[in-house]
XYZ file of C-alpha atoms in Angstrom:
722
model
C -7.794 19.731 30.697
C -7.072 21.024 34.162
C -8.818 18.003 35.663
C -6.344 15.610 34.046
C -3.218 14.428 35.782
C 0.204 14.330 34.183
C -0.368 10.794 32.926
C -3.651 11.782 31.304
C -2.113 14.770 29.551
C 0.847 12.691 28.358
C -1.533 10.082 26.951
C -3.503 12.774 25.112
C -0.341 14.205 23.585
C 0.818 10.717 22.574
C -2.329 9.850 20.650
C -2.775 13.384 19.262
C 0.820 14.444 18.510
C -0.311 17.395 16.374
C -1.112 19.178 19.676
C 2.637 19.302 20.392
C 3.658 21.166 17.235
C 4.845 23.434 18.772
C 4.632 22.667 22.486
C 1.742 24.775 23.874
C 2.582 27.409 26.460
C -0.247 26.543 28.870
C -3.409 24.486 29.268
C -5.613 27.171 27.733
C -3.559 27.100 24.558
C -3.607 23.306 24.564
C -7.403 23.231 24.946
C -7.837 25.795 22.175
C -5.587 23.817 19.839
C -7.436 20.581 20.652
C -10.652 22.229 19.470
C -9.393 23.410 16.088
C -11.021 21.885 13.030
C -7.853 20.277 11.612
C -6.952 18.624 14.909
C -10.497 17.393 15.577
C -10.786 15.928 12.064
C -7.501 14.058 12.573
C -8.749 12.701 15.913
C -12.108 11.628 14.467
C -10.345 9.751 11.669
C -8.659 7.520 14.244
C -11.924 6.381 15.860
C -13.347 2.927 15.261
C -16.859 2.608 13.910
C -18.692 2.131 17.214
C -16.870 4.992 18.960
C -17.636 7.163 15.952
C -21.287 6.068 16.114
C -21.366 7.137 19.770
C -19.963 10.552 18.810
C -22.538 10.857 16.006
C -25.321 10.001 18.459
C -24.104 12.702 20.855
C -24.120 15.166 17.945
C -27.895 14.638 17.509
C -28.639 14.458 21.271
C -29.467 17.460 23.464
C -26.351 19.355 24.559
C -25.419 18.361 27.225
C -26.787 14.837 27.266
C -26.938 12.501 30.285
C -25.444 9.057 29.787
C -28.889 7.308 29.826
C -29.961 9.470 26.871
C -26.880 8.434 24.914
C -27.490 4.796 25.822
C -31.087 5.109 24.591
C -29.915 6.554 21.277
C -27.426 3.708 20.807
C -29.464 0.758 22.127
C -33.014 1.919 21.388
C -36.148 1.435 23.472
C -35.692 -2.357 23.521
C -32.077 -2.244 24.703
C -29.044 -4.110 23.382
C -26.677 -6.019 25.660
C -23.673 -5.682 23.324
C -24.187 -1.943 22.979
C -24.613 -1.512 26.738
C -21.375 -3.421 27.333
C -19.327 -1.531 24.742
C -20.631 2.005 25.241
C -18.642 2.870 28.427
C -15.414 2.068 26.561
C -16.430 4.234 23.623
C -17.262 7.160 25.925
C -13.955 6.759 27.732
C -12.089 6.681 24.392
C -13.756 9.951 23.388
C -12.795 11.463 26.744
C -9.195 10.255 26.441
C -8.863 11.917 23.046
C -10.400 15.142 24.393
C -13.379 14.950 22.048
C -15.838 14.653 24.947
C -15.961 16.375 28.314
C -18.215 16.544 31.330
C -19.453 13.894 33.752
C -21.928 11.161 32.909
C -24.764 13.514 33.838
C -23.571 16.189 31.343
C -21.793 14.635 28.344
C -20.713 17.275 25.830
C -18.891 16.898 22.542
C -16.227 19.447 21.745
C -18.025 22.170 19.797
C -16.001 21.604 16.612
C -16.740 17.869 16.689
C -20.447 18.556 17.154
C -20.431 20.948 14.191
C -18.676 18.362 12.035
C -20.995 15.478 12.973
C -24.358 17.225 13.377
C -26.733 16.846 10.382
C -27.272 19.708 7.968
C -28.672 19.947 4.427
C -25.122 20.351 3.054
C -23.559 17.598 5.201
C -26.053 14.816 6.053
C -25.295 12.812 9.158
C -24.535 9.073 8.876
C -27.423 8.649 11.318
C -29.810 9.757 8.581
C -31.553 12.111 11.019
C -32.713 15.590 10.081
C -33.068 18.836 12.062
C -34.978 19.112 15.326
C -38.456 20.626 15.444
C -36.924 23.850 16.777
C -34.427 24.035 13.874
C -36.965 23.055 11.207
C -39.598 25.613 12.339
C -37.181 28.538 12.587
C -38.687 31.302 10.487
C -42.144 29.677 10.279
C -45.046 32.096 10.823
C -46.748 31.980 14.265
C -50.109 31.416 12.618
C -48.866 28.316 10.783
C -47.479 26.923 14.041
C -50.863 27.366 15.748
C -52.582 25.593 12.820
C -50.278 22.594 13.244
C -51.019 22.470 16.991
C -54.765 22.554 16.355
C -54.610 19.839 13.674
C -52.487 17.646 15.961
C -55.073 18.000 18.745
C -52.976 20.289 20.954
C -54.193 23.490 22.621
C -53.037 26.703 21.044
C -50.374 28.819 22.790
C -49.633 32.523 23.093
C -46.178 32.546 21.457
C -44.094 30.546 18.919
C -41.596 29.335 21.540
C -44.212 27.559 23.600
C -45.826 26.230 20.402
C -42.547 24.615 19.302
C -42.061 23.241 22.816
C -45.558 21.693 22.776
C -44.950 20.065 19.381
C -41.557 18.728 20.520
C -43.136 17.311 23.670
C -45.774 15.529 21.550
C -43.183 13.933 19.265
C -41.039 12.730 22.197
C -43.974 11.244 24.124
C -44.162 7.614 23.025
C -47.843 7.039 23.925
C -49.245 10.269 22.451
C -47.082 9.910 19.335
C -48.300 6.336 18.821
C -51.909 7.522 19.139
C -51.298 10.260 16.555
C -49.790 7.785 14.073
C -52.696 5.389 14.607
C -54.922 8.037 13.018
C -52.624 8.473 10.007
C -53.646 7.051 6.616
C -51.747 3.940 5.550
C -50.246 5.814 2.589
C -48.890 8.472 4.969
C -47.133 5.807 7.026
C -45.570 4.532 3.779
C -44.166 8.013 3.118
C -42.652 8.070 6.610
C -41.106 4.635 6.087
C -39.190 5.977 3.096
C -37.788 8.887 5.115
C -37.274 7.384 8.545
C -33.712 6.026 8.034
C -32.631 8.870 5.793
C -32.206 10.929 3.902
C -34.955 12.775 5.800
C -35.660 15.293 3.020
C -38.260 14.885 0.289
C -39.585 16.943 -2.596
C -43.245 17.905 -2.894
C -45.305 19.444 -5.675
C -47.334 22.616 -5.458
C -50.391 20.420 -4.887
C -49.193 17.566 -2.626
C -51.022 14.267 -2.419
C -53.488 13.716 0.460
C -51.050 11.524 2.499
C -48.300 14.148 2.262
C -50.809 16.903 3.050
C -51.939 15.000 6.164
C -48.322 14.647 7.352
C -47.589 18.307 6.655
C -50.715 19.515 8.433
C -49.824 17.456 11.535
C -46.208 18.685 11.637
C -44.718 15.276 10.816
C -43.267 16.836 7.662
C -42.055 20.423 8.008
C -41.265 22.673 5.016
C -37.654 23.759 4.515
C -38.196 25.359 1.083
C -41.345 25.796 -1.044
C -40.610 22.429 -2.722
C -38.869 20.507 0.093
C -40.054 19.003 3.373
C -38.143 17.273 6.159
C -38.969 14.671 8.781
C -38.186 16.225 12.205
C -35.568 14.431 14.276
C -37.895 13.746 17.220
C -40.500 12.105 14.979
C -37.857 9.990 13.233
C -36.473 8.761 16.559
C -39.960 7.661 17.618
C -40.359 5.720 14.361
C -36.911 4.140 14.889
C -37.766 3.041 18.451
C -35.231 5.520 19.783
C -32.187 4.354 17.771
C -29.852 6.921 16.255
C -28.289 4.273 13.980
C -30.037 1.595 12.016
C -27.341 -0.974 12.799
C -25.064 -0.202 15.766
C -21.765 -2.076 15.497
C -20.387 -2.479 19.009
C -18.392 -5.621 18.182
C -15.660 -5.555 15.512
C -16.264 -7.946 12.616
C -14.456 -11.225 13.086
C -11.731 -12.089 10.571
C -13.094 -15.361 9.249
C -10.771 -18.194 8.231
C -11.165 -19.075 4.562
C -8.729 -22.008 4.417
C -6.479 -23.905 6.773
C -3.102 -25.389 5.811
C -0.374 -27.220 7.623
C 1.967 -24.603 9.147
C 4.952 -26.443 7.666
C 3.444 -26.167 4.167
C 2.799 -22.456 4.697
C 6.369 -21.846 5.880
C 7.944 -23.762 3.013
C 5.741 -22.020 0.417
C 6.543 -18.605 1.860
C 10.255 -19.430 2.006
C 10.201 -20.480 -1.637
C 8.605 -17.191 -2.572
C 11.112 -15.318 -0.400
C 13.927 -16.941 -2.380
C 12.168 -15.952 -5.617
C 11.925 -12.380 -4.310
C 15.681 -12.251 -3.753
C 16.343 -13.722 -7.195
C 13.978 -11.205 -8.821
C 15.672 -8.201 -7.219
C 19.106 -9.553 -8.173
C 18.024 -10.174 -11.761
C 16.532 -6.688 -12.004
C 19.684 -4.956 -10.822
C 21.918 -7.258 -12.858
C 20.149 -5.937 -15.962
C 20.871 -2.400 -14.785
C 24.472 -3.244 -13.858
C 25.952 -1.045 -16.596
C 23.336 1.677 -16.124
C 19.590 1.459 -16.257
C 16.890 3.496 -18.030
C 16.984 7.261 -18.125
C 15.146 9.313 -15.525
C 12.195 11.276 -16.861
C 12.430 15.051 -16.687
C 9.598 15.060 -14.133
C 11.178 12.107 -12.307
C 10.470 8.416 -12.453
C 10.558 5.670 -15.061
C 8.864 5.984 -18.431
C 5.980 3.684 -19.340
C 8.084 2.165 -22.121
C 10.980 1.388 -19.764
C 8.594 -0.137 -17.218
C 7.150 -2.382 -19.942
C 10.649 -3.342 -21.083
C 11.637 -4.196 -17.499
C 8.464 -6.231 -16.990
C 9.132 -8.234 -20.173
C 12.754 -8.851 -19.163
C 11.639 -10.148 -15.750
C 8.686 -12.049 -17.248
C 6.274 -10.237 -14.929
C 3.218 -8.045 -15.244
C 3.805 -4.304 -15.114
C 2.205 -3.779 -11.646
C 4.387 -6.546 -10.185
C 7.497 -5.163 -11.877
C 6.645 -1.731 -10.405
C 6.416 -3.326 -6.958
C 9.924 -4.810 -7.213
C 11.332 -1.532 -8.528
C 9.800 0.412 -5.648
C 10.962 -2.190 -3.131
C 14.564 -2.030 -4.387
C 14.346 1.763 -4.228
C 12.909 1.724 -0.688
C 15.712 -0.597 0.424
C 18.314 1.813 -0.972
C 19.543 -0.641 -3.632
C 18.686 1.493 -6.674
C 18.642 5.248 -7.242
C 19.340 7.862 -9.908
C 23.027 8.416 -10.541
C 22.787 12.220 -10.530
C 24.819 12.586 -13.727
C 24.028 15.060 -16.504
C 22.490 12.214 -18.516
C 20.631 11.003 -15.448
C 19.726 7.343 -15.337
C 18.942 4.704 -12.740
C 21.616 2.374 -11.420
C 22.428 0.167 -8.468
C 23.905 1.881 -5.425
C 27.073 0.845 -3.553
C 24.718 -0.549 -0.896
C 23.655 -3.184 -3.427
C 27.158 -4.698 -3.466
C 27.146 -4.805 0.341
C 23.673 -6.363 0.317
C 24.820 -9.110 -2.071
C 27.475 -10.229 0.415
C 24.913 -10.894 3.161
C 23.412 -14.345 3.789
C 20.153 -14.898 1.922
C 17.946 -14.702 5.019
C 19.454 -11.378 6.089
C 19.032 -9.995 2.582
C 15.351 -10.893 2.730
C 14.940 -9.254 6.144
C 16.404 -6.038 4.716
C 13.854 -6.080 1.899
C 10.933 -6.962 4.175
C 11.830 -4.288 6.743
C 12.083 -1.666 3.992
C 8.691 -2.737 2.633
C 7.063 -2.614 6.060
C 8.215 0.959 6.782
C 7.939 2.441 3.274
C 5.319 5.051 2.509
C 5.849 4.724 -1.253
C 2.929 2.821 -2.760
C 3.523 0.903 -5.983
C -0.200 0.205 -6.376
C -0.682 3.827 -7.464
C 1.637 3.459 -10.479
C -0.348 4.095 -13.658
C -3.114 6.062 -11.914
C -3.437 9.836 -12.124
C -2.853 12.577 -9.597
C -5.167 15.512 -8.933
C -3.852 17.350 -11.993
C -4.436 14.447 -14.353
C -0.755 13.462 -14.577
C 0.084 9.763 -14.697
C 2.043 8.526 -11.682
C 5.181 6.669 -12.730
C 7.293 4.028 -11.009
C 10.183 5.545 -8.996
C 8.590 8.945 -9.594
C 7.263 11.579 -7.193
C 3.841 11.656 -5.513
C 3.720 7.943 -4.644
C 4.064 8.464 -0.891
C 1.011 7.678 1.223
C 1.558 8.199 4.942
C -1.053 5.613 5.953
C 0.728 2.746 4.156
C 3.033 1.580 7.021
C 0.187 1.612 9.548
C -2.083 -0.389 7.245
C 0.646 -2.953 6.507
C 1.386 -3.459 10.185
C -2.308 -3.721 11.002
C -2.863 -6.331 8.287
C 0.049 -8.369 9.649
C -1.310 -8.025 13.198
C -4.715 -9.356 12.106
C -3.063 -12.244 10.252
C -0.936 -12.984 13.319
C -4.094 -13.198 15.468
C -5.312 -16.185 13.416
C -4.179 -19.735 14.182
C -0.970 -20.883 12.513
C -1.651 -21.991 8.940
C -4.998 -20.178 8.685
C -5.634 -18.010 5.626
C -8.181 -15.212 6.201
C -11.244 -14.436 4.175
C -10.097 -11.385 2.208
C -13.454 -9.581 2.363
C -13.779 -10.197 6.103
C -10.318 -8.795 6.753
C -11.039 -5.689 4.697
C -14.372 -5.264 6.518
C -12.511 -5.403 9.853
C -10.102 -2.693 8.723
C -12.987 -0.506 7.575
C -14.609 -0.938 11.009
C -11.412 0.159 12.730
C -10.978 3.354 10.707
C -14.283 4.139 8.939
C -13.393 7.761 8.172
C -9.984 7.060 6.599
C -10.457 7.709 2.888
C -14.270 7.846 3.157
C -15.719 10.514 0.933
C -12.339 11.365 -0.566
C -12.832 10.354 -4.182
C -9.460 10.966 -5.746
C -8.893 12.149 -9.285
C -8.342 9.730 -12.131
C -8.010 6.066 -11.284
C -7.031 6.454 -7.633
C -9.321 4.637 -5.190
C -11.805 6.564 -3.088
C -11.163 4.398 -0.023
C -7.368 4.484 0.020
C -7.084 2.544 3.282
C -9.013 -0.410 1.853
C -6.944 -0.260 -1.331
C -3.733 -0.230 0.724
C -4.900 -3.283 2.651
C -5.781 -5.100 -0.563
C -2.369 -4.303 -2.048
C -0.708 -5.375 1.197
C -2.234 -8.852 1.012
C -0.931 -9.281 -2.536
C 2.505 -7.900 -1.664
C 2.765 -10.234 1.343
C 2.382 -13.198 -0.988
C 4.875 -11.791 -3.522
C 7.460 -11.087 -0.860
C 7.073 -14.400 0.947
C 5.647 -12.985 4.183
C 2.632 -15.247 3.652
C 2.330 -18.603 1.961
C -0.959 -19.849 0.505
C -2.571 -16.770 2.056
C -1.541 -17.617 5.643
C 1.101 -15.848 7.706
C 4.378 -17.767 7.894
C 6.489 -18.198 11.013
C 9.058 -15.652 9.803
C 6.177 -13.368 8.741
C 4.748 -13.604 12.257
C 8.106 -12.590 13.691
C 8.331 -9.744 11.177
C 4.896 -8.507 12.297
C 6.147 -8.437 15.878
C 9.174 -6.301 14.940
C 6.842 -3.400 14.172
C 4.290 -4.106 16.888
C 5.605 -1.501 19.315
C 6.258 1.187 16.737
C 4.216 4.361 17.201
C 2.578 4.042 13.828
C 1.246 0.644 14.731
C 0.086 1.473 18.218
C -3.047 3.466 17.384
C -5.276 4.953 20.071
C -4.941 3.646 23.607
C -6.777 0.537 24.704
C -8.792 2.592 27.150
C -11.641 0.152 27.550
C -9.703 -3.068 27.696
C -10.139 -5.965 25.313
C -12.552 -4.337 22.844
C -10.292 -1.387 22.047
C -7.184 -3.546 22.178
C -8.735 -5.903 19.670
C -9.681 -3.043 17.432
C -6.325 -1.335 17.399
C -4.350 -4.230 18.285
C -0.676 -4.823 18.612
C -0.381 -3.835 22.243
C 0.934 -6.618 24.379
C 2.857 -8.246 21.524
C 6.521 -8.662 22.299
C 8.711 -7.212 19.564
C 11.225 -9.617 18.060
C 14.776 -8.877 16.991
C 15.230 -8.830 13.186
C 17.901 -11.493 13.656
C 15.191 -13.797 14.943
C 13.269 -13.284 11.697
C 16.362 -14.259 9.715
C 16.937 -17.225 12.029
C 13.444 -18.572 11.344
C 13.773 -18.144 7.582
C 17.355 -19.343 7.065
C 16.711 -23.104 7.600
C 13.878 -22.983 5.043
C 15.955 -21.454 2.242
C 17.929 -23.745 -0.067
C 21.646 -23.944 0.698
C 23.873 -22.485 -2.035
C 25.736 -25.187 -3.941
C 29.236 -25.082 -5.409
C 28.713 -27.426 -8.344
C 26.712 -28.024 -11.511
C 25.867 -31.089 -13.566
C 27.186 -30.860 -17.139
C 25.210 -32.730 -19.779
C 26.032 -33.910 -23.296
C 23.453 -31.591 -24.903
C 25.604 -28.534 -24.070
C 23.612 -27.674 -20.943
C 24.475 -27.466 -17.262
C 21.980 -28.041 -14.460
C 22.401 -26.137 -11.196
C 20.640 -28.270 -8.544
C 20.122 -25.239 -6.333
C 21.169 -21.617 -5.900
C 24.827 -21.258 -6.842
C 27.434 -19.626 -4.688
C 28.332 -16.112 -5.747
C 31.652 -16.565 -7.668
C 30.365 -19.677 -9.454
C 27.080 -17.997 -10.400
C 28.836 -14.903 -11.759
C 31.320 -16.847 -13.897
C 28.740 -19.309 -15.194
C 26.429 -16.409 -16.043
C 29.102 -15.118 -18.438
C 30.023 -18.525 -19.898
C 26.450 -19.745 -20.516
C 22.925 -18.426 -21.032
C 20.068 -19.168 -18.605
C 17.583 -21.383 -20.423
C 15.052 -22.081 -17.667
C 14.520 -21.388 -13.988
C 12.762 -23.191 -11.201
C 13.885 -25.613 -8.527
C 16.932 -26.208 -10.741
C 18.367 -23.675 -13.179
C 19.387 -24.863 -16.645
C 22.246 -23.088 -18.430
C 23.025 -23.550 -22.130
C 26.466 -23.178 -23.716
C 26.527 -21.580 -27.170
C 29.320 -20.220 -29.400
C 28.195 -16.703 -28.501
C 28.275 -17.379 -24.734
C 31.728 -19.011 -24.938
C 32.988 -16.076 -27.002
C 31.585 -13.759 -24.311
C 33.730 -15.523 -21.720
C 36.787 -15.283 -23.983
C 36.100 -11.572 -24.516
C 36.121 -11.194 -20.725
C 39.766 -12.339 -20.629
C 39.385 -16.100 -20.061
C 41.368 -18.605 -22.081
C 40.226 -22.001 -23.294
C 42.321 -23.741 -20.645
C 40.847 -21.479 -17.936
C 37.314 -22.399 -19.006
C 38.119 -26.125 -19.177
C 39.678 -25.994 -15.701
C 36.708 -24.047 -14.319
C 34.186 -26.567 -15.606
C 36.239 -29.526 -14.399
C 36.510 -28.035 -10.910
C 32.807 -27.237 -10.534
C 31.069 -30.134 -12.290
C 30.037 -33.337 -10.552
C 29.970 -34.993 -13.978
C 32.835 -35.220 -16.482
C 33.060 -32.394 -19.000
C 31.221 -33.737 -22.090
C 33.250 -34.031 -25.240
C 30.896 -31.790 -27.304
C 31.390 -28.979 -24.762
C 35.172 -29.356 -24.847
C 35.088 -29.273 -28.643
C 32.860 -26.165 -28.571
C 35.234 -24.286 -26.272
C 38.348 -25.305 -28.208
C 36.767 -24.487 -31.577
C 35.597 -21.012 -30.527
C 38.940 -20.325 -28.811
C 40.884 -21.442 -31.895
C 39.095 -18.860 -34.012
C 38.806 -16.207 -31.303
C 41.219 -13.348 -31.945
C 42.356 -14.776 -35.297
C 40.966 -11.598 -36.804
C 41.952 -8.257 -35.252
C 39.816 -5.108 -35.517
C 40.869 -1.546 -34.785
C 39.792 1.981 -35.686
C 40.436 3.429 -39.102
C 37.156 4.025 -39.110
C 37.950 0.353 -38.518
C 40.284 -2.234 -39.925
C 40.678 -5.974 -40.027
C 44.048 -7.644 -39.955
C 44.879 -11.305 -40.154
C 48.092 -13.247 -40.804
C 46.158 -15.687 -42.998
C 45.557 -13.944 -46.345
C 43.046 -16.597 -47.402
C 40.711 -15.676 -44.538
C 40.666 -12.033 -45.646
C 40.030 -13.168 -49.196
C 37.091 -15.228 -47.979
C 35.646 -12.166 -46.252
C 36.045 -10.003 -49.337
C 34.304 -12.617 -51.478
C 31.324 -12.922 -49.107
C 28.298 -10.916 -50.295
C 27.255 -10.311 -46.684
C 30.349 -8.113 -46.245
C 29.110 -5.560 -48.780
C 27.413 -3.449 -46.106
C 30.764 -3.098 -44.291
C 32.387 -1.509 -47.388
C 35.715 -3.266 -46.971
C 38.820 -2.725 -49.057
C 42.226 -4.403 -48.892
C 45.031 -2.117 -47.738
C 47.649 -4.846 -47.616
C 47.726 -8.632 -48.000
C 46.914 -8.996 -44.283
C 44.858 -5.812 -43.651
C 41.343 -4.718 -44.645
C 39.900 -1.266 -43.978
C 36.189 -0.671 -43.321
C 33.950 2.395 -43.356
C 32.109 1.164 -40.258
C 32.886 1.669 -36.592
C 34.722 -1.157 -34.787
C 31.631 -2.313 -32.869
C 29.558 -2.631 -36.061
C 32.447 -4.411 -37.772
C 32.728 -6.865 -34.873
C 29.017 -7.628 -34.980
C 28.988 -7.932 -38.783
C 31.846 -10.429 -38.933
C 30.414 -12.441 -36.042
C 27.118 -12.631 -37.908
C 29.058 -14.075 -40.866
C 30.396 -16.867 -38.649
C 33.838 -15.489 -37.831
C 35.203 -14.914 -34.328
C 37.114 -11.611 -34.430
C 38.613 -9.892 -31.400
C 39.014 -6.156 -30.809
C 42.509 -4.789 -30.304
C 44.001 -1.637 -28.856
C 46.191 0.921 -30.608
C 49.189 -1.043 -29.340
C 47.885 -4.222 -30.925
C 46.826 -5.914 -27.668
C 43.519 -7.809 -27.473
C 40.857 -5.737 -25.672
C 39.115 -7.533 -22.838
C 35.427 -6.577 -22.877
C 34.548 -7.251 -19.273
C 31.206 -5.837 -18.127
C 31.665 -2.572 -16.229
C 29.479 -2.182 -13.164
C 27.917 1.294 -13.053
C 27.106 2.489 -9.561
C 25.614 5.663 -8.197
C 27.421 7.678 -5.618
C 26.568 6.595 -2.057
C 22.849 7.127 -1.524
C 20.606 6.775 1.501
C 17.303 4.961 1.154
C 14.293 7.293 0.737
C 12.891 8.288 4.116
C 9.210 7.443 4.698
C 6.921 10.468 4.531
C 4.741 10.383 7.675
C 1.055 11.169 7.463
C 1.237 13.618 10.341
C 3.524 14.634 13.179
C 5.564 11.727 14.580
C 4.564 10.205 17.889
C 6.537 12.020 20.599
C 9.069 10.095 22.651
C 8.727 9.820 26.457
C 11.335 12.543 27.063
C 9.381 15.110 25.062
C 6.109 14.057 26.698
C 7.563 14.460 30.201
C 9.011 17.847 29.305
C 5.707 19.032 27.841
């Protein structure tokens, strides 16, 4: 630590921010903290596969190890040009992260890192190597050691230490070791082949077979327990031609191109899906306009309510959960905090609706990119066996933003219009962070490799949201990827060794774009809102594009949506017209509205429908008695009394123009409407009640803050002060 300059220390604190919590008092405290198990594990998890392989090789090398020894362990006796070219960068990356110290003549892993990576019976090394001869013979009787030396053709020694040294020297001498193996039975070599790449341990019986006995007598298999033997590390390395790893991976896997499309087709497809995303969020919150489902006692949405929402949106439950979580992350929906707590739109939703379509999409996409809540976990179980619910707790995963940004960066590195091979992209991400999620099998249905699962979900969510089209990154998606390129979460470890590390952790050097540029790229691709519809004689209206806000709201009350797509079809029915009349419109208002906003004349059947419903609307008046019906036309009341369907309402005539009912006003309204009448509710003063939908909003709420995976990356001011 003392050998580093200010820039080197600042870089260490930037890539390992946990060392700054709190700011250490001096370099000794900083060095001690950098060697703690929790900090070292966090640093190891941010290594790419080749750098991690280099650290694993150092963990099985002598301590300290000269650089040529490390190179031999990585490249083998025959050498490997790619390994030789990449290894200096890996060593420098380990030094930068304070996992390795010493010059090239004395490379030493931090003790904690060596303990974590060195092989042991409880924690096998990814190298597949076992203990050294010295470790495997600890506790062996001196007489047994001398027997092994004699059988192997070595002179006996006067003490166990020199005996172990002589056996180690034999196993590390290529020529003498080859001569010893030339004398081995063929079956014995077959036993070694099964152990050479790991695991190095094998079970033996009380009376081992002759091949195993030959190997045991010559020290090539050393006993660890009465029933277990192990292949010593030095012997295994000879059999491997010096390699610590079976397949070194110095070069990151290339992200292969699966399909190529015209960039214009990709952009238009993505823009179409972006428009669908906006429409889906609007439709979801329109359904919750008067108050959504109740909040579970433990938080979140019940399975039944999620299913009901999915059916209403005509989506699968996982996709519906994604849109719910996205609206929540963008601050558009939250719990209202009332005694009977339920979900509802927030005041921010009304502000969001007033924005241009492209800016609304950018708000959603930016919230998705930064969110740590992970909708893919909905329906799985936590560590206690409890099912994770949409909008509920325990859905935050700190790695999600980093994975999303990394996926976008890899997509952005492909040519325009190129869709990646999904498996190749996931393989690249696993190479970049092999320890993230490895060996962490979660409870229930949660994936063991969370990082891979996050990447897989990200690819699907990109297509749903309209960031990609036909699997390829769109122009506005490329700009969105650049907006997060310089964020700390996306930066990763420093590109200490130039292009290889930059490619592995890659968004350095990408210029961040302004979010307004993202909206500017998307806006021309979205359909322009229209201010007219086309009325047809079959009581339908065709909207040739997205409707402007006031027109869409009014038409949504006056007619029912029959089909969606490039053009939306609305159908007028007696019930929909009555809904508009209940909202305070008159027949003349509706006729004038349709005339003003239709490019075709108002069809006669539609005019007749409106006039007919309006003529009967309010002819009957209903109030609370429990409820009553009054009408100036006695014959109408007589008709109701004579109708068998009215029996359930238990009506009786109070006066020639008044009927009383033992049902509440709402049930009486529905019952008479089902009989074909068009009653209207009235107040205690006798005025017609206007049943306009009441928008239920939560109190002002802030969007949920992302939950980081660890300490945030320190800003330059804090780094300089530290």
